[in-house]
Amino acid sequence: MPTTKATSQDVARRAGVSQPTVSRVFTPGVKVSEDLDKRVRQAASELGYRPNTLARSLITGQSMTIGLIVAYLDNPFYTEALEKLSRTLKERGYNIMIFMAANHAADVDAVVNDLLDHQVDGIILASVSMSSKLTERLAEEGVPLILFNRGHSDNSLSSVTSTNFAGGQKVAEFLVAGGHSRIAHISGWQGASTGRDRQAGFVAGLANAGMTPFAVVDGLFSRDAAAAAVRGLFADSQTPDAIFVGNDHMAFAVMEVIERELELSIPGDVSIVGYDDVGMASWPSFELTTMRQPANRMVDAVVAQLLAQIAGQSPHPVQTEIDGPLMVRKSARIPKGWI
């Protein structure tokens, strides 16, 4: 164990290179030969050297840290996406600082202010909204901001989402093709663009077939609200024969109520379709038919756009929508010739 803290000069002497070469090896995005990289990192390991990221940030003006604000982690889609975001940013030399915020502008604004105090290089908002006043402040201070899985009404911010409207429409077409006539929708929270767009696409898809929803209930992206909604849908004599649920997190609760409480068959009595395609959707206990949000491609798009903004290569807001497939499994009646 070294008794004093090793410096970059110590590493340079051990590796037989110059001190600037040591700095280049530990600077994200700077390429050196494989041999030099190996020699320097081995010497650093032997000496117990760790690069001083604070000092580097003072020199470069970059903290190499991205702030991420998320409203909740109950939904497995966000836990899976966060892991992908963290890994992808790490590969680009960035660390990620995660903050939780309630899903209203005042709380998000307070958290963004905290992130600004930490001198982050950019901010990702996942499933949350912020005030226009703070948006203007970030623009004035030159701090890049991008929305993940959430749109913005006036397109003044960069965002990456799935094709939510088209996804809802695709679900409607699938259920109509399956011969369903009483199709309900337990939507995502209507305060969020994702919930609104999926619902709008679903209603439009039914309208194209000359149909209207059997019922539409706001599930608030909440398991408890979705479970209460499905109990209400089956409290009357006339019940749905299919339900499109606004995300998988809610759909799992809906399926549990239908099978365990109501003792009905899926898809024999009612078909269920979700949205996200989280890992649990393919489990044998669910086999959920669901619209896939292509998380890997969405994360890649968010990182590419944010880093382009940080580098000054993307001065104007960009709204990116990424299409995903309908993953057909056993929770819904499969139309003839669909697969």
mmCIF file of C-alpha atoms in Angstrom:
data_model
loop_
_atom_site.group_PDB
_atom_site.id
_atom_site.type_symbol
_atom_site.label_atom_id
_atom_site.label_comp_id
_atom_site.label_asym_id
_atom_site.label_seq_id
_atom_site.Cartn_x
_atom_site.Cartn_y
_atom_site.Cartn_z
ATOM 1 C CA MET A 1 0.000 0.000 0.000
ATOM 2 C CA PRO A 2 1.414 3.430 -0.904
ATOM 3 C CA THR A 3 2.004 5.700 2.109
ATOM 4 C CA THR A 4 1.494 8.946 0.176
ATOM 5 C CA LYS A 5 -0.956 9.816 -2.571
ATOM 6 C CA ALA A 6 0.529 9.071 -5.968
ATOM 7 C CA THR A 7 0.621 11.860 -8.553
ATOM 8 C CA SER A 8 0.420 11.787 -12.341
ATOM 9 C CA GLN A 9 4.176 12.498 -12.379
ATOM 10 C CA ASP A 10 4.760 9.336 -10.320
ATOM 11 C CA VAL A 11 2.685 7.326 -12.794
ATOM 12 C CA ALA A 12 4.586 8.856 -15.719
ATOM 13 C CA ARG A 13 7.940 7.829 -14.224
ATOM 14 C CA ARG A 14 6.703 4.303 -13.480
ATOM 15 C CA ALA A 15 5.259 3.867 -16.974
ATOM 16 C CA GLY A 16 8.185 5.558 -18.741
ATOM 17 C CA VAL A 17 6.017 8.189 -20.400
ATOM 18 C CA SER A 18 5.452 11.923 -20.085
ATOM 19 C CA GLN A 19 2.985 13.456 -17.622
ATOM 20 C CA PRO A 20 0.780 14.815 -20.487
ATOM 21 C CA THR A 21 0.496 11.226 -21.768
ATOM 22 C CA VAL A 22 -0.860 10.150 -18.377
ATOM 23 C CA SER A 23 -3.406 12.995 -18.560
ATOM 24 C CA ARG A 24 -4.487 11.910 -22.048
ATOM 25 C CA VAL A 25 -5.030 8.314 -20.907
ATOM 26 C CA PHE A 26 -7.397 9.460 -18.166
ATOM 27 C CA THR A 27 -9.215 12.083 -20.248
ATOM 28 C CA PRO A 28 -12.507 10.705 -21.659
ATOM 29 C CA GLY A 29 -12.705 10.776 -25.437
ATOM 30 C CA VAL A 30 -8.938 11.167 -26.006
ATOM 31 C CA LYS A 31 -7.426 8.260 -27.922
ATOM 32 C CA VAL A 32 -4.016 6.775 -27.197
ATOM 33 C CA SER A 33 -2.395 3.566 -28.398
ATOM 34 C CA GLU A 34 -3.438 0.323 -26.746
ATOM 35 C CA ASP A 35 0.131 -0.241 -25.508
ATOM 36 C CA LEU A 36 0.380 3.205 -23.888
ATOM 37 C CA ASP A 37 -3.040 2.858 -22.319
ATOM 38 C CA LYS A 38 -2.120 -0.512 -20.828
ATOM 39 C CA ARG A 39 1.256 0.688 -19.484
ATOM 40 C CA VAL A 40 -0.159 3.821 -17.883
ATOM 41 C CA ARG A 41 -3.156 2.108 -16.310
ATOM 42 C CA GLN A 42 -0.965 -0.689 -14.950
ATOM 43 C CA ALA A 43 1.420 1.826 -13.404
ATOM 44 C CA ALA A 44 -1.517 3.750 -11.945
ATOM 45 C CA SER A 45 -2.911 0.556 -10.435
ATOM 46 C CA GLU A 46 0.448 -0.382 -8.888
ATOM 47 C CA LEU A 47 0.812 3.075 -7.344
ATOM 48 C CA GLY A 48 -2.810 3.408 -6.251
ATOM 49 C CA TYR A 49 -3.211 6.523 -8.403
ATOM 50 C CA ARG A 50 -6.637 8.014 -9.022
ATOM 51 C CA PRO A 51 -7.082 10.963 -11.416
ATOM 52 C CA ASN A 52 -8.262 14.211 -9.824
ATOM 53 C CA THR A 53 -11.554 14.769 -11.640
ATOM 54 C CA LEU A 54 -12.218 18.003 -9.718
ATOM 55 C CA ALA A 55 -8.958 19.532 -10.853
ATOM 56 C CA ARG A 56 -9.624 18.406 -14.412
ATOM 57 C CA SER A 57 -13.095 19.955 -14.344
ATOM 58 C CA LEU A 58 -11.599 23.282 -13.232
ATOM 59 C CA ILE A 59 -9.227 23.183 -16.186
ATOM 60 C CA THR A 60 -11.677 21.976 -18.836
ATOM 61 C CA GLY A 61 -14.815 23.682 -17.513
ATOM 62 C CA GLN A 62 -16.640 20.339 -17.595
ATOM 63 C CA SER A 63 -17.614 18.201 -14.619
ATOM 64 C CA MET A 64 -18.168 15.093 -16.815
ATOM 65 C CA THR A 65 -21.367 14.578 -14.839
ATOM 66 C CA ILE A 66 -24.922 14.350 -16.170
ATOM 67 C CA GLY A 67 -27.879 15.013 -13.896
ATOM 68 C CA LEU A 68 -30.907 12.747 -14.216
ATOM 69 C CA ILE A 69 -34.254 13.615 -12.653
ATOM 70 C CA VAL A 70 -36.908 10.912 -12.420
ATOM 71 C CA ALA A 71 -40.327 10.972 -10.731
ATOM 72 C CA TYR A 72 -40.546 7.339 -9.716
ATOM 73 C CA LEU A 73 -38.784 4.007 -10.125
ATOM 74 C CA ASP A 74 -41.772 1.731 -9.491
ATOM 75 C CA ASN A 75 -42.211 1.231 -13.215
ATOM 76 C CA PRO A 76 -39.656 -1.413 -14.316
ATOM 77 C CA PHE A 77 -39.201 0.430 -17.617
ATOM 78 C CA TYR A 78 -37.350 3.232 -15.823
ATOM 79 C CA THR A 79 -35.123 0.977 -13.750
ATOM 80 C CA GLU A 80 -34.115 -0.882 -16.913
ATOM 81 C CA ALA A 81 -33.614 2.363 -18.866
ATOM 82 C CA LEU A 82 -31.576 3.917 -16.025
ATOM 83 C CA GLU A 83 -29.162 1.003 -16.064
ATOM 84 C CA LYS A 84 -28.724 1.446 -19.825
ATOM 85 C CA LEU A 85 -28.310 5.209 -19.495
ATOM 86 C CA SER A 86 -25.694 4.874 -16.761
ATOM 87 C CA ARG A 87 -23.718 2.276 -18.700
ATOM 88 C CA THR A 88 -23.830 4.235 -21.968
ATOM 89 C CA LEU A 89 -22.777 7.504 -20.351
ATOM 90 C CA LYS A 90 -19.983 5.712 -18.472
ATOM 91 C CA GLU A 91 -18.668 4.430 -21.789
ATOM 92 C CA ARG A 92 -18.502 8.059 -22.944
ATOM 93 C CA GLY A 93 -16.594 9.094 -19.815
ATOM 94 C CA TYR A 94 -19.526 10.615 -17.914
ATOM 95 C CA ASN A 95 -20.882 9.904 -14.468
ATOM 96 C CA ILE A 96 -24.593 10.141 -13.716
ATOM 97 C CA MET A 97 -26.135 11.891 -10.713
ATOM 98 C CA ILE A 98 -29.706 10.735 -10.000
ATOM 99 C CA PHE A 99 -32.282 12.903 -8.247
ATOM 100 C CA MET A 100 -35.881 12.012 -7.436
ATOM 101 C CA ALA A 101 -38.659 14.589 -7.796
ATOM 102 C CA ALA A 102 -42.416 14.641 -7.420
ATOM 103 C CA ASN A 103 -44.140 15.004 -10.769
ATOM 104 C CA HIS A 104 -44.979 18.695 -10.556
ATOM 105 C CA ALA A 105 -43.061 21.713 -11.794
ATOM 106 C CA ALA A 106 -42.254 23.324 -8.428
ATOM 107 C CA ASP A 107 -40.492 20.237 -7.084
ATOM 108 C CA VAL A 108 -38.686 19.579 -10.369
ATOM 109 C CA ASP A 109 -37.528 23.199 -10.511
ATOM 110 C CA ALA A 110 -36.040 22.888 -7.002
ATOM 111 C CA VAL A 111 -34.161 19.727 -7.972
ATOM 112 C CA VAL A 112 -32.848 21.310 -11.170
ATOM 113 C CA ASN A 113 -31.514 24.192 -9.091
ATOM 114 C CA ASP A 114 -29.653 21.654 -6.926
ATOM 115 C CA LEU A 115 -28.170 20.072 -10.043
ATOM 116 C CA LEU A 116 -27.001 23.469 -11.279
ATOM 117 C CA ASP A 117 -25.181 23.927 -7.962
ATOM 118 C CA HIS A 118 -23.356 20.647 -8.704
ATOM 119 C CA GLN A 119 -22.133 22.096 -12.024
ATOM 120 C CA VAL A 120 -23.510 19.255 -14.150
ATOM 121 C CA ASP A 121 -22.751 19.388 -17.862
ATOM 122 C CA GLY A 122 -26.289 18.452 -18.892
ATOM 123 C CA ILE A 123 -29.654 17.332 -17.542
ATOM 124 C CA ILE A 124 -31.995 14.499 -18.513
ATOM 125 C CA LEU A 125 -35.608 14.674 -17.338
ATOM 126 C CA ALA A 126 -37.266 11.248 -17.274
ATOM 127 C CA SER A 127 -41.054 11.229 -16.859
ATOM 128 C CA VAL A 128 -41.181 14.707 -15.313
ATOM 129 C CA SER A 129 -42.011 18.254 -16.411
ATOM 130 C CA MET A 130 -40.571 21.625 -15.469
ATOM 131 C CA SER A 131 -41.657 25.267 -15.575
ATOM 132 C CA SER A 132 -41.084 27.455 -18.630
ATOM 133 C CA LYS A 133 -39.277 29.951 -16.372
ATOM 134 C CA LEU A 134 -36.602 27.421 -15.448
ATOM 135 C CA THR A 135 -36.378 26.249 -19.056
ATOM 136 C CA GLU A 136 -35.487 29.822 -20.016
ATOM 137 C CA ARG A 137 -32.893 30.019 -17.230
ATOM 138 C CA LEU A 138 -31.182 26.824 -18.384
ATOM 139 C CA ALA A 139 -31.055 28.192 -21.917
ATOM 140 C CA GLU A 140 -29.506 31.435 -20.646
ATOM 141 C CA GLU A 141 -26.876 29.518 -18.645
ATOM 142 C CA GLY A 142 -26.140 27.198 -21.561
ATOM 143 C CA VAL A 143 -26.974 23.977 -19.701
ATOM 144 C CA PRO A 144 -28.258 21.363 -22.168
ATOM 145 C CA LEU A 145 -31.531 19.661 -21.266
ATOM 146 C CA ILE A 146 -33.351 16.738 -22.852
ATOM 147 C CA LEU A 147 -36.604 14.951 -22.032
ATOM 148 C CA PHE A 148 -36.630 11.163 -21.917
ATOM 149 C CA ASN A 149 -39.949 9.383 -22.533
ATOM 150 C CA ARG A 150 -41.833 12.649 -22.224
ATOM 151 C CA GLY A 151 -42.749 15.210 -24.856
ATOM 152 C CA HIS A 152 -43.225 18.955 -24.558
ATOM 153 C CA SER A 153 -46.284 20.763 -25.869
ATOM 154 C CA ASP A 154 -44.487 23.545 -27.760
ATOM 155 C CA ASN A 155 -41.442 21.601 -28.992
ATOM 156 C CA SER A 156 -39.112 24.080 -27.268
ATOM 157 C CA LEU A 157 -37.105 21.255 -25.678
ATOM 158 C CA SER A 158 -35.265 18.298 -27.137
ATOM 159 C CA SER A 159 -36.971 14.998 -26.397
ATOM 160 C CA VAL A 160 -36.796 11.282 -27.132
ATOM 161 C CA THR A 161 -39.942 9.155 -26.966
ATOM 162 C CA SER A 162 -41.369 6.101 -28.591
ATOM 163 C CA THR A 163 -44.019 6.628 -31.286
ATOM 164 C CA ASN A 164 -46.759 6.702 -28.661
ATOM 165 C CA PHE A 165 -49.637 7.757 -30.913
ATOM 166 C CA ALA A 166 -48.763 5.155 -33.547
ATOM 167 C CA GLY A 167 -48.301 2.549 -30.810
ATOM 168 C CA GLY A 168 -51.775 3.144 -29.410
ATOM 169 C CA GLN A 169 -53.176 2.965 -32.916
ATOM 170 C CA LYS A 170 -51.404 -0.332 -33.558
ATOM 171 C CA VAL A 171 -52.897 -1.838 -30.392
ATOM 172 C CA ALA A 172 -56.402 -0.817 -31.502
ATOM 173 C CA GLU A 173 -55.880 -2.411 -34.923
ATOM 174 C CA PHE A 174 -54.634 -5.619 -33.302
ATOM 175 C CA LEU A 175 -57.604 -5.924 -30.942
ATOM 176 C CA VAL A 176 -60.136 -5.097 -33.658
ATOM 177 C CA ALA A 177 -58.534 -7.700 -35.935
ATOM 178 C CA GLY A 178 -58.913 -10.192 -33.076
ATOM 179 C CA GLY A 179 -62.692 -9.808 -33.237
ATOM 180 C CA HIS A 180 -63.150 -7.810 -30.027
ATOM 181 C CA SER A 181 -66.146 -5.488 -29.844
ATOM 182 C CA ARG A 182 -66.003 -4.097 -26.285
ATOM 183 C CA ILE A 183 -62.501 -2.702 -25.987
ATOM 184 C CA ALA A 184 -61.657 -0.633 -22.901
ATOM 185 C CA HIS A 185 -58.601 1.474 -22.171
ATOM 186 C CA ILE A 186 -56.950 1.994 -18.782
ATOM 187 C CA SER A 187 -54.741 4.875 -19.790
ATOM 188 C CA GLY A 188 -51.536 6.296 -18.468
ATOM 189 C CA TRP A 189 -51.713 9.553 -16.504
ATOM 190 C CA GLN A 190 -53.329 12.198 -18.705
ATOM 191 C CA GLY A 191 -51.046 14.860 -17.269
ATOM 192 C CA ALA A 192 -48.215 13.211 -19.217
ATOM 193 C CA SER A 193 -47.727 13.365 -22.977
ATOM 194 C CA THR A 194 -47.069 9.619 -23.078
ATOM 195 C CA GLY A 195 -50.446 8.826 -21.508
ATOM 196 C CA ARG A 196 -52.290 11.319 -23.709
ATOM 197 C CA ASP A 197 -50.630 10.251 -26.961
ATOM 198 C CA ARG A 198 -51.163 6.523 -26.418
ATOM 199 C CA GLN A 199 -54.807 7.142 -25.618
ATOM 200 C CA ALA A 200 -55.272 9.442 -28.627
ATOM 201 C CA GLY A 201 -53.707 6.866 -30.961
ATOM 202 C CA PHE A 202 -55.855 4.088 -29.518
ATOM 203 C CA VAL A 203 -59.085 6.097 -29.918
ATOM 204 C CA ALA A 204 -58.100 7.061 -33.471
ATOM 205 C CA GLY A 205 -57.364 3.423 -34.318
ATOM 206 C CA LEU A 206 -60.797 2.357 -33.118
ATOM 207 C CA ALA A 207 -62.414 5.233 -35.015
ATOM 208 C CA ASN A 208 -60.773 4.006 -38.227
ATOM 209 C CA ALA A 209 -62.674 0.750 -37.683
ATOM 210 C CA GLY A 210 -65.937 2.589 -36.963
ATOM 211 C CA MET A 211 -65.725 1.867 -33.227
ATOM 212 C CA THR A 212 -65.488 3.805 -29.961
ATOM 213 C CA PRO A 213 -63.904 2.630 -26.680
ATOM 214 C CA PHE A 214 -66.099 0.573 -24.368
ATOM 215 C CA ALA A 215 -64.679 2.752 -21.569
ATOM 216 C CA VAL A 216 -61.638 4.938 -20.890
ATOM 217 C CA VAL A 217 -60.255 5.271 -17.343
ATOM 218 C CA ASP A 218 -57.157 7.215 -16.279
ATOM 219 C CA GLY A 219 -54.925 4.683 -14.500
ATOM 220 C CA LEU A 220 -52.431 7.410 -13.490
ATOM 221 C CA PHE A 221 -49.518 5.038 -14.267
ATOM 222 C CA SER A 222 -50.353 3.496 -10.871
ATOM 223 C CA ARG A 223 -50.808 -0.197 -10.066
ATOM 224 C CA ASP A 224 -53.408 0.581 -7.393
ATOM 225 C CA ALA A 225 -55.379 2.923 -9.676
ATOM 226 C CA ALA A 226 -55.287 0.359 -12.499
ATOM 227 C CA ALA A 227 -56.471 -2.416 -10.182
ATOM 228 C CA ALA A 228 -59.363 -0.216 -8.985
ATOM 229 C CA ALA A 229 -60.200 0.670 -12.588
ATOM 230 C CA VAL A 230 -60.494 -2.956 -13.698
ATOM 231 C CA ARG A 231 -62.670 -3.799 -10.699
ATOM 232 C CA GLY A 232 -64.980 -0.990 -11.769
ATOM 233 C CA LEU A 233 -65.076 -2.187 -15.374
ATOM 234 C CA PHE A 234 -66.262 -5.632 -14.253
ATOM 235 C CA ALA A 235 -68.741 -4.399 -11.637
ATOM 236 C CA ASP A 236 -71.587 -4.082 -14.193
ATOM 237 C CA SER A 237 -73.343 -6.752 -16.220
ATOM 238 C CA GLN A 238 -71.821 -5.425 -19.459
ATOM 239 C CA THR A 239 -68.043 -5.949 -19.344
ATOM 240 C CA PRO A 240 -65.128 -5.463 -21.748
ATOM 241 C CA ASP A 241 -63.773 -8.311 -23.825
ATOM 242 C CA ALA A 242 -60.393 -6.598 -24.236
ATOM 243 C CA ILE A 243 -58.388 -3.967 -22.330
ATOM 244 C CA PHE A 244 -55.485 -1.882 -23.566
ATOM 245 C CA VAL A 245 -53.460 -0.826 -20.512
ATOM 246 C CA GLY A 246 -51.221 2.253 -20.809
ATOM 247 C CA ASN A 247 -48.068 0.547 -19.519
ATOM 248 C CA ASP A 248 -46.901 -2.908 -18.414
ATOM 249 C CA HIS A 249 -46.558 -1.845 -14.776
ATOM 250 C CA MET A 250 -50.322 -1.294 -14.645
ATOM 251 C CA ALA A 251 -51.078 -4.265 -16.907
ATOM 252 C CA PHE A 252 -49.536 -6.725 -14.442
ATOM 253 C CA ALA A 253 -51.897 -5.444 -11.727
ATOM 254 C CA VAL A 254 -54.852 -5.681 -14.114
ATOM 255 C CA MET A 255 -54.005 -9.287 -14.966
ATOM 256 C CA GLU A 256 -53.659 -10.240 -11.308
ATOM 257 C CA VAL A 257 -57.099 -8.803 -10.456
ATOM 258 C CA ILE A 258 -58.774 -10.483 -13.426
ATOM 259 C CA GLU A 259 -57.326 -13.924 -12.772
ATOM 260 C CA ARG A 260 -57.051 -14.030 -8.976
ATOM 261 C CA GLU A 261 -59.950 -11.883 -7.792
ATOM 262 C CA LEU A 262 -62.469 -12.106 -10.600
ATOM 263 C CA GLU A 263 -61.428 -15.661 -11.542
ATOM 264 C CA LEU A 264 -61.688 -14.931 -15.247
ATOM 265 C CA SER A 265 -59.537 -16.328 -18.035
ATOM 266 C CA ILE A 266 -56.922 -14.385 -20.010
ATOM 267 C CA PRO A 267 -57.383 -14.308 -22.986
ATOM 268 C CA GLY A 268 -60.454 -16.595 -22.931
ATOM 269 C CA ASP A 269 -62.716 -14.051 -21.221
ATOM 270 C CA VAL A 270 -60.721 -10.882 -21.814
ATOM 271 C CA SER A 271 -57.608 -9.968 -23.782
ATOM 272 C CA ILE A 272 -54.971 -7.730 -22.211
ATOM 273 C CA VAL A 273 -52.392 -5.611 -24.072
ATOM 274 C CA GLY A 274 -49.776 -3.434 -22.355
ATOM 275 C CA TYR A 275 -47.115 -0.925 -23.387
ATOM 276 C CA ASP A 276 -43.324 -0.941 -22.737
ATOM 277 C CA ASP A 277 -42.231 -4.596 -22.998
ATOM 278 C CA VAL A 278 -40.271 -4.654 -19.751
ATOM 279 C CA GLY A 279 -38.415 -7.844 -18.881
ATOM 280 C CA MET A 280 -41.289 -9.241 -16.776
ATOM 281 C CA ALA A 281 -43.671 -9.089 -19.756
ATOM 282 C CA SER A 282 -42.173 -12.257 -21.231
ATOM 283 C CA TRP A 283 -42.255 -14.201 -17.960
ATOM 284 C CA PRO A 284 -44.414 -17.365 -18.173
ATOM 285 C CA SER A 285 -46.701 -16.029 -15.429
ATOM 286 C CA PHE A 286 -47.644 -13.048 -17.620
ATOM 287 C CA GLU A 287 -46.825 -13.702 -21.319
ATOM 288 C CA LEU A 288 -48.058 -10.157 -21.904
ATOM 289 C CA THR A 289 -48.774 -8.923 -25.407
ATOM 290 C CA THR A 290 -47.383 -5.392 -25.385
ATOM 291 C CA MET A 291 -46.019 -2.532 -27.457
ATOM 292 C CA ARG A 292 -42.265 -2.432 -27.094
ATOM 293 C CA GLN A 293 -40.567 0.808 -26.193
ATOM 294 C CA PRO A 294 -37.113 0.308 -27.752
ATOM 295 C CA ALA A 295 -35.188 1.345 -24.633
ATOM 296 C CA ASN A 296 -31.712 0.716 -26.087
ATOM 297 C CA ARG A 297 -32.338 2.891 -29.123
ATOM 298 C CA MET A 298 -34.076 5.541 -27.013
ATOM 299 C CA VAL A 299 -31.112 5.695 -24.624
ATOM 300 C CA ASP A 300 -28.631 5.897 -27.508
ATOM 301 C CA ALA A 301 -30.638 8.765 -29.012
ATOM 302 C CA VAL A 302 -30.809 10.646 -25.701
ATOM 303 C CA VAL A 303 -27.073 10.328 -25.094
ATOM 304 C CA ALA A 304 -26.151 11.280 -28.668
ATOM 305 C CA GLN A 305 -28.408 14.344 -28.639
ATOM 306 C CA LEU A 306 -27.320 15.498 -25.175
ATOM 307 C CA LEU A 307 -23.606 15.142 -25.910
ATOM 308 C CA ALA A 308 -24.094 16.971 -29.209
ATOM 309 C CA GLN A 309 -25.697 19.822 -27.274
ATOM 310 C CA ILE A 310 -22.850 19.833 -24.745
ATOM 311 C CA ALA A 311 -20.358 20.024 -27.622
ATOM 312 C CA GLY A 312 -22.310 22.888 -29.205
ATOM 313 C CA GLN A 313 -23.135 20.810 -32.274
ATOM 314 C CA SER A 314 -26.929 20.892 -31.900
ATOM 315 C CA PRO A 315 -28.148 24.433 -31.219
ATOM 316 C CA HIS A 316 -31.840 23.767 -31.931
ATOM 317 C CA PRO A 317 -34.281 21.467 -30.098
ATOM 318 C CA VAL A 318 -34.756 18.043 -31.693
ATOM 319 C CA GLN A 319 -37.788 15.845 -31.079
ATOM 320 C CA THR A 320 -37.066 12.187 -31.783
ATOM 321 C CA GLU A 321 -39.708 9.448 -31.922
ATOM 322 C CA ILE A 322 -38.577 5.830 -32.174
ATOM 323 C CA ASP A 323 -40.880 3.097 -33.427
ATOM 324 C CA GLY A 324 -41.168 -0.278 -31.739
ATOM 325 C CA PRO A 325 -42.949 -3.537 -32.582
ATOM 326 C CA LEU A 326 -46.033 -5.084 -31.015
ATOM 327 C CA MET A 327 -44.780 -8.106 -29.082
ATOM 328 C CA VAL A 328 -47.503 -10.731 -29.497
ATOM 329 C CA ARG A 329 -47.694 -13.251 -26.664
ATOM 330 C CA LYS A 330 -50.451 -15.189 -24.894
ATOM 331 C CA SER A 331 -52.382 -12.509 -22.984
ATOM 332 C CA ALA A 332 -54.470 -11.509 -25.999
ATOM 333 C CA ARG A 333 -56.397 -13.311 -28.691
ATOM 334 C CA ILE A 334 -54.167 -13.494 -31.759
ATOM 335 C CA PRO A 335 -55.862 -12.519 -35.047
ATOM 336 C CA LYS A 336 -55.575 -15.055 -37.838
ATOM 337 C CA GLY A 337 -52.522 -14.363 -39.969
ATOM 338 C CA TRP A 338 -51.162 -11.672 -37.590
ATOM 339 C CA ILE A 339 -47.897 -13.487 -36.852
#
